[in-house]
Short mmCIF file of C-alpha atoms in Angstrom, two decimals:
data_model
loop_
_atom_site.label_atom_id
_atom_site.label_comp_id
_atom_site.label_asym_id
_atom_site.label_seq_id
_atom_site.Cartn_x
_atom_site.Cartn_y
_atom_site.Cartn_z
CA MET G 1 -117.76 -50.95 -30.46
CA ALA G 2 -115.48 -53.63 -29.30
CA VAL G 3 -114.02 -54.08 -32.80
CA ALA G 4 -113.33 -50.42 -33.16
CA VAL G 5 -111.37 -50.29 -29.99
CA ARG G 6 -109.12 -53.28 -30.82
CA GLY G 7 -108.37 -52.02 -34.25
CA SER G 8 -107.24 -48.69 -32.83
CA SER G 9 -104.90 -50.21 -30.35
CA ARG G 10 -103.33 -52.57 -32.84
CA GLY G 11 -102.77 -49.74 -35.24
CA GLY G 12 -100.94 -47.59 -32.53
CA SER G 13 -98.78 -50.50 -31.48
CA GLY G 14 -97.67 -51.22 -35.00
CA PHE G 15 -96.62 -47.65 -35.65
CA GLY G 16 -94.58 -47.40 -32.41
CA GLY G 17 -92.69 -50.65 -33.13
CA PHE G 18 -91.74 -49.52 -36.58
CA SER G 19 -90.29 -46.22 -35.25
CA LEU G 20 -88.05 -47.81 -32.58
CA ARG G 21 -86.52 -50.30 -34.98
CA SER G 22 -85.69 -47.56 -37.44
CA PHE G 23 -84.06 -45.37 -34.76
CA PHE G 24 -81.76 -48.11 -33.41
CA SER G 25 -80.78 -49.18 -36.89
CA TYR G 26 -79.72 -45.58 -37.67
CA ARG G 27 -77.52 -45.27 -34.56
CA ILE G 28 -75.83 -48.58 -35.27
CA PHE G 29 -75.07 -47.36 -38.76
CA VAL G 30 -73.58 -44.10 -37.51
CA SER G 31 -71.42 -45.86 -34.89
CA ALA G 32 -70.12 -48.25 -37.49
CA MET G 33 -69.20 -45.37 -39.75
CA PHE G 34 -67.27 -43.53 -37.00
CA SER G 35 -65.41 -46.72 -36.06
CA LEU G 36 -64.38 -47.24 -39.64
CA LEU G 37 -63.25 -43.62 -39.86
CA PHE G 38 -61.18 -43.93 -36.66
CA ILE G 39 -59.53 -47.13 -37.90
CA ALA G 40 -58.81 -45.51 -41.24
CA THR G 41 -57.23 -42.49 -39.50
CA LEU G 42 -54.98 -44.68 -37.37
CA SER G 43 -53.99 -46.63 -40.47
CA VAL G 44 -53.10 -43.43 -42.34
CA LEU G 45 -51.09 -42.06 -39.38
CA HIS G 46 -49.21 -45.35 -39.02
CA THR G 47 -48.33 -45.48 -42.69
CA THR G 48 -47.35 -41.77 -42.99
CA ASN G 49 -45.43 -41.54 -39.61
CA PRO G 50 -43.43 -44.72 -38.96
CA SER G 51 -42.18 -45.05 -35.40
CA THR G 52 -38.78 -43.40 -34.87
CA PRO G 53 -35.96 -44.98 -32.88
CA HIS G 54 -36.07 -44.28 -29.21
CA HIS G 55 -32.73 -42.56 -29.26
CA ASP G 56 -33.98 -39.84 -31.64
CA SER G 57 -33.99 -36.72 -29.52
CA ALA G 58 -35.33 -34.52 -32.31
CA LEU G 59 -38.97 -35.67 -32.04
CA PRO G 60 -41.19 -32.53 -31.92
CA THR G 61 -43.41 -32.13 -28.87
CA THR G 62 -45.72 -29.27 -29.84
CA GLY G 63 -48.99 -28.97 -31.74
CA ASN G 64 -50.08 -31.83 -33.97
CA ALA G 65 -46.75 -33.57 -33.51
CA TYR G 66 -47.53 -34.07 -29.85
CA MET G 67 -50.91 -35.65 -30.83
CA ARG G 68 -49.19 -37.99 -33.26
CA ARG G 69 -46.68 -39.03 -30.52
CA THR G 70 -49.65 -39.71 -28.23
CA PHE G 71 -51.33 -41.90 -30.85
CA LEU G 72 -48.09 -43.76 -31.38
CA ALA G 73 -47.76 -44.36 -27.66
CA LEU G 74 -51.08 -46.20 -27.69
CA ASN G 75 -49.62 -48.91 -29.89
CA SER G 76 -46.01 -48.84 -28.45
CA ASP G 77 -44.30 -51.25 -26.11
CA PRO G 78 -44.34 -49.90 -22.48
CA LEU G 79 -40.69 -50.95 -22.15
CA LYS G 80 -39.79 -48.66 -25.06
CA THR G 81 -41.42 -45.73 -23.26
CA ARG G 82 -39.36 -46.59 -20.21
CA LEU G 83 -36.22 -46.81 -22.38
CA ASP G 84 -37.02 -43.41 -23.83
CA LEU G 85 -37.22 -41.87 -20.34
CA ILE G 86 -33.95 -43.49 -19.24
CA TYR G 87 -32.20 -42.29 -22.38
CA LYS G 88 -33.52 -38.77 -21.91
CA GLN G 89 -32.30 -38.72 -18.30
CA ALA G 90 -28.85 -39.83 -19.44
CA ASN G 91 -28.73 -37.16 -22.16
CA ASP G 92 -29.78 -34.44 -19.69
CA HIS G 93 -26.93 -35.32 -17.35
CA VAL G 94 -24.43 -35.46 -20.21
CA THR G 95 -25.47 -31.92 -21.15
CA LEU G 96 -25.11 -30.77 -17.53
CA VAL G 97 -21.68 -32.38 -17.19
CA ASN G 98 -20.49 -30.72 -20.41
CA ALA G 99 -21.81 -27.37 -19.18
CA TYR G 100 -19.82 -27.56 -15.93
CA ALA G 101 -16.71 -28.65 -17.84
CA ALA G 102 -17.03 -25.64 -20.16
CA TYR G 103 -17.60 -23.38 -17.14
CA ALA G 104 -14.42 -24.67 -15.53
CA ARG G 105 -12.40 -23.98 -18.69
CA LYS G 106 -13.82 -20.44 -18.87
CA LEU G 107 -12.85 -19.66 -15.28
CA LYS G 108 -9.35 -21.02 -15.85
CA LEU G 109 -9.24 -22.26 -12.28
CA GLU G 110 -6.85 -24.85 -10.90
CA ILE G 111 -9.28 -27.76 -11.25
CA SER G 112 -7.74 -29.75 -14.10
CA ARG G 113 -8.47 -33.02 -12.25
CA GLN G 114 -12.17 -32.25 -12.11
CA MET G 115 -12.19 -31.20 -15.76
CA ARG G 116 -10.73 -34.59 -16.72
CA MET G 117 -13.35 -36.32 -14.56
CA PHE G 118 -16.15 -34.38 -16.28
CA ASP G 119 -14.80 -35.28 -19.71
CA ASP G 120 -14.45 -38.94 -18.72
CA LEU G 121 -17.98 -39.04 -17.33
CA ALA G 122 -19.45 -37.54 -20.52
CA SER G 123 -17.48 -40.06 -22.56
CA ASN G 124 -18.76 -42.92 -20.38
CA PHE G 125 -22.34 -41.85 -21.02
CA SER G 126 -21.72 -41.91 -24.77
CA ASP G 127 -19.90 -45.25 -24.62
CA LEU G 128 -22.75 -46.75 -22.65
CA GLN G 129 -25.17 -46.19 -25.52
CA THR G 130 -22.79 -47.65 -28.07
CA LYS G 131 -22.21 -50.95 -26.25
CA PRO G 132 -23.04 -53.80 -28.68
CA SER G 133 -25.42 -55.52 -26.24
CA TYR G 134 -27.39 -52.30 -25.64
CA ARG G 135 -27.28 -51.11 -29.23
CA THR G 136 -28.63 -54.37 -30.66
CA GLY G 137 -31.00 -55.17 -27.80
CA LEU G 138 -32.46 -51.70 -27.21
CA PHE G 139 -31.84 -49.16 -29.93
CA GLU G 140 -31.59 -51.10 -33.20
CA SER G 141 -34.12 -53.88 -32.52
CA ASP G 142 -37.53 -53.72 -34.30
CA GLY G 143 -38.97 -56.27 -31.93
CA PRO G 144 -39.99 -55.96 -28.29
CA VAL G 145 -37.44 -54.63 -25.78
CA ASP G 146 -35.61 -57.20 -23.70
CA GLU G 147 -36.57 -56.35 -20.13
CA ASP G 148 -33.40 -57.86 -18.61
CA VAL G 149 -31.18 -55.82 -20.93
CA LEU G 150 -33.24 -52.71 -20.18
CA ARG G 151 -32.93 -53.31 -16.44
CA GLN G 152 -29.14 -53.65 -16.73
CA PHE G 153 -28.98 -50.49 -18.89
CA GLU G 154 -31.11 -48.58 -16.38
CA LYS G 155 -28.87 -49.71 -13.50
CA GLU G 156 -25.71 -48.49 -15.24
CA VAL G 157 -27.34 -45.20 -16.22
CA LYS G 158 -28.50 -44.61 -12.63
CA ASP G 159 -25.01 -45.32 -11.29
CA LYS G 160 -23.47 -42.84 -13.68
CA VAL G 161 -26.22 -40.27 -12.96
CA LYS G 162 -25.51 -40.63 -9.24
CA THR G 163 -21.78 -40.12 -9.86
CA ALA G 164 -22.52 -37.09 -12.03
CA ARG G 165 -24.74 -35.52 -9.38
CA LEU G 166 -22.10 -36.02 -6.67
CA MET G 167 -19.43 -34.47 -8.88
CA ILE G 168 -21.66 -31.53 -9.78
CA ALA G 169 -22.55 -30.90 -6.14
CA GLU G 170 -18.87 -30.96 -5.14
CA SER G 171 -17.84 -28.82 -8.11
CA LYS G 172 -20.57 -26.26 -7.54
CA GLU G 173 -19.30 -25.64 -4.03
CA ASN G 174 -15.75 -25.49 -5.35
CA TYR G 175 -16.71 -23.03 -8.08
CA ASP G 176 -18.52 -20.86 -5.57
CA ASN G 177 -15.44 -20.84 -3.28
CA GLN G 178 -13.12 -20.13 -6.18
CA LEU G 179 -15.32 -17.27 -7.32
CA LYS G 180 -15.39 -15.87 -3.80
CA ILE G 181 -11.60 -16.15 -3.60
CA GLN G 182 -11.25 -14.44 -6.98
CA LYS G 183 -13.60 -11.65 -5.93
CA LEU G 184 -11.71 -11.30 -2.65
CA LYS G 185 -8.43 -11.06 -4.56
CA ASP G 186 -9.92 -8.40 -6.81
CA THR G 187 -11.17 -6.50 -3.77
CA ILE G 188 -7.78 -6.76 -2.04
CA PHE G 189 -6.06 -5.52 -5.18
CA ALA G 190 -8.44 -2.57 -5.47
CA VAL G 191 -8.06 -1.71 -1.79
CA ASN G 192 -4.28 -2.01 -2.09
CA GLU G 193 -4.31 0.42 -5.02
CA LEU G 194 -6.35 2.85 -2.93
CA LEU G 195 -3.95 2.35 0.00
CA ILE G 196 -0.92 3.10 -2.17
CA LYS G 197 -2.63 6.20 -3.50
CA ALA G 198 -3.60 7.29 0.02
CA LYS G 199 -0.02 6.76 1.24
CA LYS G 200 1.33 8.87 -1.59
CA ASN G 201 -1.20 11.60 -0.87
CA GLY G 202 -0.42 11.35 2.84
CA ALA G 203 3.32 11.58 2.24
CA PHE G 204 2.80 14.59 -0.01
CA ALA G 205 0.55 16.27 2.55
CA SER G 206 3.04 15.51 5.33
CA SER G 207 5.83 16.99 3.24
CA ILE G 208 3.81 20.17 2.74
CA ALA G 209 3.02 20.33 6.46
CA ALA G 210 6.68 19.80 7.39
CA ARG G 211 7.88 22.53 5.03
CA SER G 212 5.17 25.01 5.93
CA ILE G 213 5.38 27.47 8.80
CA PRO G 214 2.75 26.63 11.44
CA LYS G 215 0.47 29.47 12.48
CA SER G 216 1.75 29.32 16.06
CA LEU G 217 5.39 29.59 14.96
CA HIS G 218 4.60 32.51 12.66
CA CYS G 219 2.69 34.15 15.50
CA LEU G 220 5.65 33.75 17.85
CA ALA G 221 8.08 35.32 15.37
CA MET G 222 5.73 38.26 14.78
CA ARG G 223 5.29 38.84 18.51
CA LEU G 224 9.06 38.83 19.05
CA VAL G 225 9.63 41.30 16.21
CA GLU G 226 6.89 43.50 17.58
CA GLU G 227 8.62 43.44 20.96
CA ARG G 228 11.91 44.48 19.33
CA ILE G 229 10.26 47.39 17.53
CA SER G 230 8.32 48.51 20.60
CA HIS G 231 11.34 48.47 22.94
CA PRO G 232 14.53 48.98 20.89
CA GLU G 233 16.44 50.20 23.94
CA LYS G 234 16.23 46.75 25.51
CA TYR G 235 17.84 44.97 22.59
CA LYS G 236 21.04 46.81 21.83
CA GLU G 237 23.97 44.88 20.42
CA GLU G 238 26.40 43.62 23.07
CA GLU G 239 30.05 42.79 22.86
CA PRO G 240 30.72 39.11 22.20
CA SER G 241 31.62 37.11 25.24
CA PRO G 242 35.15 35.67 25.37
CA GLU G 243 33.63 32.28 26.17
CA PHE G 244 32.42 32.08 22.54
CA GLU G 245 36.01 31.39 21.45
CA ASP G 246 37.28 29.47 24.47
CA PRO G 247 38.37 26.00 23.22
CA THR G 248 38.35 24.59 26.75
CA LEU G 249 34.55 24.81 26.93
CA TYR G 250 31.92 22.55 25.33
CA HIS G 251 30.72 24.18 22.11
CA TYR G 252 27.53 23.36 20.20
CA ALA G 253 26.49 24.44 16.70
CA ILE G 254 22.77 24.79 15.90
CA PHE G 255 21.71 26.14 12.48
CA SER G 256 17.97 26.87 12.33
CA ASP G 257 15.25 29.40 11.57
CA ASN G 258 12.87 27.88 14.15
CA VAL G 259 12.92 29.86 17.41
CA ILE G 260 10.94 27.45 19.57
CA ALA G 261 12.87 24.40 18.30
CA VAL G 262 16.25 25.99 19.10
CA SER G 263 14.95 26.92 22.54
CA VAL G 264 13.93 23.32 23.26
CA VAL G 265 17.31 21.94 22.13
CA ILE G 266 19.26 24.33 24.35
CA ARG G 267 16.99 23.88 27.37
CA SER G 268 17.25 20.08 27.09
CA VAL G 269 21.07 20.25 26.96
CA VAL G 270 21.31 22.64 29.92
CA ASN G 271 18.81 20.77 32.08
CA ASN G 272 20.73 17.50 31.67
CA ALA G 273 24.27 18.95 31.86
CA LEU G 274 26.41 18.27 34.92
CA GLU G 275 28.30 21.56 34.47
CA PRO G 276 26.02 23.80 32.39
CA TRP G 277 28.20 26.91 32.87
CA LYS G 278 30.80 25.26 30.63
CA HIS G 279 28.44 24.90 27.65
CA VAL G 280 28.40 27.42 24.79
CA PHE G 281 25.74 27.40 22.04
CA HIS G 282 26.40 28.94 18.62
CA VAL G 283 23.05 29.58 16.91
CA VAL G 284 23.06 30.69 13.27
CA THR G 285 19.85 31.68 11.49
CA ASP G 286 18.79 33.67 8.43
CA ARG G 287 18.33 37.42 8.29
CA MET G 288 14.55 37.21 8.67
CA ASN G 289 14.69 35.28 11.94
CA LEU G 290 17.72 37.00 13.44
CA ALA G 291 15.70 39.59 15.38
CA PRO G 292 13.12 37.09 16.80
CA MET G 293 15.92 34.73 17.84
CA LYS G 294 17.87 37.49 19.65
CA VAL G 295 14.74 38.84 21.37
CA TRP G 296 13.83 35.36 22.60
CA PHE G 297 17.15 34.72 24.30
CA LYS G 298 17.19 38.27 25.66
CA MET G 299 13.75 37.82 27.20
CA ARG G 300 14.43 34.24 28.28
CA PRO G 301 18.15 33.94 29.11
CA VAL G 302 19.57 30.46 29.31
CA GLU G 303 19.56 29.19 32.88
CA ARG G 304 22.40 27.77 34.96
CA GLY G 305 25.12 29.95 33.42
CA ALA G 306 25.26 28.57 29.86
CA TYR G 307 26.15 30.90 26.97
CA VAL G 308 24.26 31.56 23.72
CA GLU G 309 25.60 33.34 20.66
CA VAL G 310 23.10 34.25 17.91
CA LYS G 311 24.31 35.21 14.43
CA ALA G 312 22.97 35.46 10.91
CA ILE G 313 24.48 33.89 7.80
CA GLU G 314 25.41 37.38 6.64
CA ASN G 315 27.72 37.78 9.63
CA PHE G 316 30.13 35.33 7.96
CA ALA G 317 31.59 37.37 5.14
CA PHE G 318 33.38 34.44 3.49
CA LEU G 319 30.02 32.74 2.75
CA ASN G 320 29.56 34.39 -0.64
CA SER G 321 29.03 33.30 -4.20
CA SER G 322 32.74 33.26 -4.98
CA TYR G 323 33.40 30.66 -2.28
CA VAL G 324 30.21 28.63 -1.87
CA PRO G 325 29.30 26.54 -4.96
CA SER G 326 25.59 26.48 -4.14
CA LEU G 327 25.46 30.31 -4.28
CA GLN G 328 27.18 30.58 -7.64
CA GLY G 329 24.92 31.70 -10.47
CA PHE G 330 21.97 32.78 -8.36
CA THR G 331 22.00 36.18 -10.01
CA THR G 332 21.47 34.71 -13.45
CA LYS G 333 18.05 34.29 -15.06
CA GLU G 334 18.59 30.55 -15.50
CA THR G 335 19.04 29.75 -11.83
CA SER G 336 16.31 32.15 -10.77
CA LYS G 337 13.87 29.79 -12.45
CA ARG G 338 14.79 27.03 -9.98
CA ASN G 339 12.43 28.58 -7.44
CA ARG G 340 14.57 27.87 -4.40
CA ASN G 341 15.89 30.09 -1.63
CA PRO G 342 19.74 30.13 -1.69
CA TYR G 343 19.99 31.14 1.97
CA SER G 344 17.57 28.40 3.04
CA SER G 345 19.79 25.95 1.19
CA LEU G 346 22.90 27.51 2.67
CA LEU G 347 21.50 27.27 6.21
CA ASN G 348 21.54 23.50 5.80
CA GLN G 349 25.03 23.56 4.28
CA LEU G 350 26.65 25.52 7.10
CA ARG G 351 27.67 22.18 8.62
CA PHE G 352 30.37 21.93 5.94
CA TYR G 353 31.96 25.28 6.91
CA MET G 354 32.36 25.02 10.67
CA PRO G 355 36.21 25.17 10.74
CA GLU G 356 36.04 28.53 8.95
CA MET G 357 33.12 29.76 11.06
CA TYR G 358 34.84 28.91 14.35
CA PRO G 359 38.58 29.11 13.62
CA LYS G 360 39.69 29.13 17.28
CA LEU G 361 37.82 25.99 18.30
CA ASN G 362 39.21 22.45 18.31
CA LYS G 363 36.01 20.42 18.66
CA ILE G 364 32.32 21.20 18.25
CA LEU G 365 29.11 19.18 18.63
CA PHE G 366 26.63 19.67 15.81
CA LEU G 367 22.94 19.34 16.74
CA ASP G 368 19.89 19.51 14.49
CA ASP G 369 16.98 21.65 15.70
CA ASP G 370 14.65 18.61 15.86
CA VAL G 371 16.54 16.75 18.59
CA VAL G 372 16.03 16.50 22.35
CA VAL G 373 18.96 15.84 24.69
CA GLN G 374 18.21 13.52 27.62
CA LYS G 375 21.68 13.02 29.18
CA ASP G 376 24.89 14.89 29.78
CA LEU G 377 26.83 14.99 26.51
CA THR G 378 30.29 15.99 27.74
CA GLY G 379 31.43 12.39 27.35
CA LEU G 380 31.46 12.93 23.58
CA TRP G 381 34.42 15.29 23.90
CA ASN G 382 36.36 12.53 25.66
CA ILE G 383 35.91 9.97 22.90
CA ASP G 384 39.10 9.24 20.97
CA LEU G 385 38.20 9.67 17.29
CA ASP G 386 41.47 7.98 16.23
CA GLY G 387 42.48 10.97 14.11
CA LYS G 388 39.17 10.97 12.25
CA VAL G 389 37.04 14.04 11.62
CA ASN G 390 33.50 12.94 12.36
CA GLY G 391 32.00 10.90 15.19
CA ALA G 392 28.53 9.65 14.27
CA VAL G 393 26.07 6.79 14.80
CA GLU G 394 25.80 4.37 11.87
CA THR G 395 22.32 3.66 10.54
CA CYS G 396 22.81 0.69 8.19
CA PHE G 397 21.22 -2.71 8.77
CA GLY G 398 21.36 -5.59 6.33
CA SER G 399 21.38 -4.15 2.82
CA PHE G 400 19.59 -0.96 3.87
CA ARG G 401 21.13 2.50 4.27
CA ARG G 402 24.33 1.66 2.50
CA TYR G 403 26.24 4.03 0.24
CA ALA G 404 24.55 2.38 -2.76
CA GLN G 405 21.25 3.95 -1.74
CA TYR G 406 22.60 7.49 -1.73
CA LEU G 407 25.16 7.60 -4.54
CA ASN G 408 24.91 6.79 -8.24
CA PHE G 409 27.21 3.79 -8.59
CA SER G 410 26.48 3.53 -12.30
CA HIS G 411 28.77 6.55 -12.67
CA PRO G 412 32.41 5.46 -13.04
CA LEU G 413 33.70 8.23 -10.78
CA ILE G 414 31.53 7.05 -7.87
CA ARG G 415 32.21 3.39 -8.60
CA GLU G 416 35.98 3.91 -8.52
CA ARG G 417 36.14 5.99 -5.33
CA PHE G 418 33.58 4.42 -2.98
CA ASN G 419 32.37 1.08 -1.69
CA ALA G 420 28.69 0.49 -2.36
CA ARG G 421 28.43 -1.66 0.78
CA ALA G 422 29.88 1.04 3.06
CA CYS G 423 27.61 1.86 5.98
CA ALA G 424 25.83 5.22 6.07
CA TRP G 425 25.74 7.33 9.23
CA ALA G 426 23.34 9.92 10.61
CA TYR G 427 23.45 13.68 10.77
CA GLY G 428 21.77 15.34 13.74
CA MET G 429 24.28 14.68 16.50
CA ASN G 430 27.89 14.70 15.32
CA ILE G 431 31.08 15.44 17.21
CA PHE G 432 33.58 17.05 14.82
CA ASP G 433 37.33 17.34 15.36
CA LEU G 434 37.90 20.71 13.63
CA ASP G 435 41.70 20.35 13.71
CA ALA G 436 41.53 17.01 11.86
CA TRP G 437 38.99 18.56 9.50
CA ARG G 438 41.43 21.32 8.55
CA GLN G 439 44.24 18.83 8.04
CA GLU G 440 42.12 16.59 5.80
CA GLY G 441 40.82 19.54 3.78
CA CYS G 442 37.22 18.28 4.03
CA THR G 443 35.67 21.60 2.99
CA GLU G 444 37.76 21.64 -0.20
CA GLN G 445 36.68 18.06 -0.92
CA TYR G 446 33.06 19.10 -0.43
CA HIS G 447 33.48 21.96 -2.92
CA SER G 448 35.13 19.64 -5.43
CA TRP G 449 32.32 17.10 -5.35
CA GLN G 450 29.64 19.78 -5.46
CA ASN G 451 31.20 21.18 -8.64
CA LEU G 452 31.40 17.69 -10.19
CA ASN G 453 27.74 17.10 -9.30
CA GLU G 454 26.48 20.29 -10.92
CA ASN G 455 23.96 18.30 -13.01
CA GLN G 456 23.18 15.91 -10.12
CA THR G 457 24.54 12.90 -11.97
CA LEU G 458 26.55 11.67 -8.98
CA TYR G 459 23.98 12.07 -6.20
CA LYS G 460 20.79 13.92 -5.41
CA SER G 461 20.77 17.34 -3.78
CA GLY G 462 20.68 17.60 -0.01
CA THR G 463 23.18 17.13 2.79
CA THR G 464 23.25 13.37 3.42
CA ALA G 465 25.00 12.28 0.21
CA PRO G 466 27.57 15.13 0.25
CA GLY G 467 28.30 14.33 3.89
CA LEU G 468 28.84 10.65 3.12
CA ILE G 469 31.28 11.59 0.36
CA THR G 470 33.09 14.37 2.26
CA PHE G 471 33.68 12.29 5.39
CA TYR G 472 34.22 8.94 3.68
CA LEU G 473 36.88 6.98 5.63
CA THR G 474 37.12 9.83 8.16
CA THR G 475 34.07 8.93 10.28
CA LYS G 476 34.26 6.99 13.54
CA SER G 477 31.22 4.94 14.53
CA LEU G 478 29.67 5.80 17.92
CA ASP G 479 27.55 3.63 20.18
CA LYS G 480 23.92 3.70 19.05
CA SER G 481 22.70 4.79 22.48
CA TRP G 482 24.19 8.22 21.83
CA HIS G 483 21.68 8.97 19.06
CA VAL G 484 18.29 7.29 18.46
CA LEU G 485 16.54 8.32 15.26
CA GLY G 486 13.11 7.92 13.72
CA LEU G 487 10.75 9.71 16.11
CA GLY G 488 9.44 11.76 13.21
CA TYR G 489 8.25 8.78 11.15
CA ASN G 490 8.57 5.45 13.02
CA PRO G 491 5.84 4.66 15.58
CA SER G 492 7.45 1.34 16.60
CA ILE G 493 10.54 2.50 18.46
CA SER G 494 10.69 0.85 21.88
CA MET G 495 10.44 3.13 24.89
CA ASP G 496 13.40 1.34 26.49
CA GLU G 497 15.58 2.34 23.54
CA ILE G 498 14.28 5.91 23.74
CA ASN G 499 14.79 6.19 27.49
CA ASN G 500 18.36 4.89 27.23
CA ALA G 501 19.28 7.34 24.45
CA ALA G 502 21.39 10.42 25.11
CA VAL G 503 19.80 12.21 22.13
CA ILE G 504 16.48 11.44 20.43
CA HIS G 505 15.94 12.71 16.92
CA TYR G 506 12.58 13.61 15.34
CA ASN G 507 13.87 13.17 11.81
CA GLY G 508 11.06 12.79 9.31
CA HIS G 509 8.00 14.86 8.48
CA MET G 510 6.20 14.49 11.82
CA LYS G 511 8.04 17.17 13.74
CA PRO G 512 7.05 17.59 17.40
CA TRP G 513 5.92 21.20 16.94
CA LEU G 514 3.45 20.21 14.18
CA ASP G 515 -0.10 18.93 14.54
CA ILE G 516 0.89 15.77 12.67
CA ALA G 517 3.43 14.78 15.34
CA MET G 518 3.07 11.30 16.85
CA ASN G 519 1.43 11.60 20.26
CA GLN G 520 3.49 8.86 21.94
CA TYR G 521 6.68 10.90 21.39
CA LYS G 522 5.42 14.46 21.59
CA ASN G 523 5.60 14.81 25.38
CA LEU G 524 9.35 14.07 25.27
CA TRP G 525 9.73 17.34 23.37
CA THR G 526 7.02 19.51 24.97
CA LYS G 527 8.37 19.01 28.49
CA TYR G 528 11.35 21.22 27.53
CA MET G 529 9.18 24.01 26.11
CA ASP G 530 9.31 27.31 27.94
CA ASN G 531 5.60 27.49 28.69
CA GLY G 532 6.16 30.38 31.07
CA MET G 533 7.03 32.65 28.15
CA GLU G 534 4.04 34.94 27.53
CA PHE G 535 4.25 34.81 23.74
CA VAL G 536 4.20 31.00 23.79
CA GLN G 537 0.91 31.12 25.67
CA MET G 538 -0.51 33.78 23.37
CA CYS G 539 0.37 31.78 20.24
CA ASN G 540 -1.18 28.52 21.54
CA PHE G 541 1.94 26.35 21.54
CA GLY G 542 1.57 22.89 23.00
CA LEU G 543 -2.25 22.87 22.81
#
């Protein structure tokens, strides 16, 4: 019994010992095989992929290549890894510097100094790598990296990186400012183009408004005509007053088709005259506005004893096509295509025919219908014109408003007869010596120049240039306080200058009876309106 038991236990123990020894021997064998395989793999990789120089920036970093680089790093010198990082940092900053330099050249900004600095910095980075001490000690050596050389190389690279970062930071701000300035310039240019276009459109619209008949003015004319038709017995023709031809009185000439404007001019003269009963007004209009003009002054006679004569162009028989150059040819098909009203043109040209229109007068004061008189004007008749025909206020200043601006001095006829620097003068308030006019033959001179200028090669159409030519060397300059101009276009005239003026002139498109009139000057005109006239109230004038 005892023997059986011992034999059994010995047999179990022997079997277990044999199994453990076999198991451990097998694991040792497998481990040895894997170690050999690993060593063989490293050997193959080392022989098939020799280590590249640290300055090779073309080493792939993806896939299996990244694994090979990792395996190589296990056997590499740590200083070489550090060198690789320093070199990469230097190359990154060289690329950034070159990018900013290229950006500066593209913008074509005034930063040539910075561009040179960028180029120099990029060159310094490249020169740093090619220094003999660094090239032999770091990049071309097969042995271990010299730590002292590497430390010196790293110090120089960091200094240049710091310089590059400072330059880039400064340049970035500069580029941003330059771009903002360029964008601002572009915006200013675009806005200026829009402003020029708006000014042109505004000038065109103002011109249309100035040439158009306002609704209120049309209404007034219609109401006056209606009054004439409804009550013809009130408006019979009367014999002309002898005062109309009395040369001892103060005579005024006003040529207009605007009823309310003529009324304001006459009322302003009379209200400021010291002896209004000595003032005679000669109003000439076209056929269409003759009836409204006569009805107005019949319904609203001039106060304080002044006299008003109203005539139409047709009342002056000599103003026909055989005498007036501007009327010649208006019956032909060619001139009918010009689309202009001959009598409207002639109404403006009546100023050149006053000696013939008023043969018994010696002097006459010409007033435009867009003026307001603020003082007694009788002093103008006392001015000695020194034998000259025209007394007017000169308008030139500096090189502006000289004869050169109104006449074509490239034409030999103009160049020979006139001085380009001669000072221009203003129409609107002119005292004319009609006797001197007749002696000088000014109307004949006007006709001669109008015929020479048939094709408008000497001067543009209108009245200013012909007036400058006709009364060249026969105009006496008056004190500027007699006549202040610009209230129809210039908002900057001082109120002191306006208040001291004897006559203020709304020349320009912004007439005081239009909605586009300048508010700061409008009350100077409206205070002479006859607001008590029923038709003025009905037609909404002055609202």
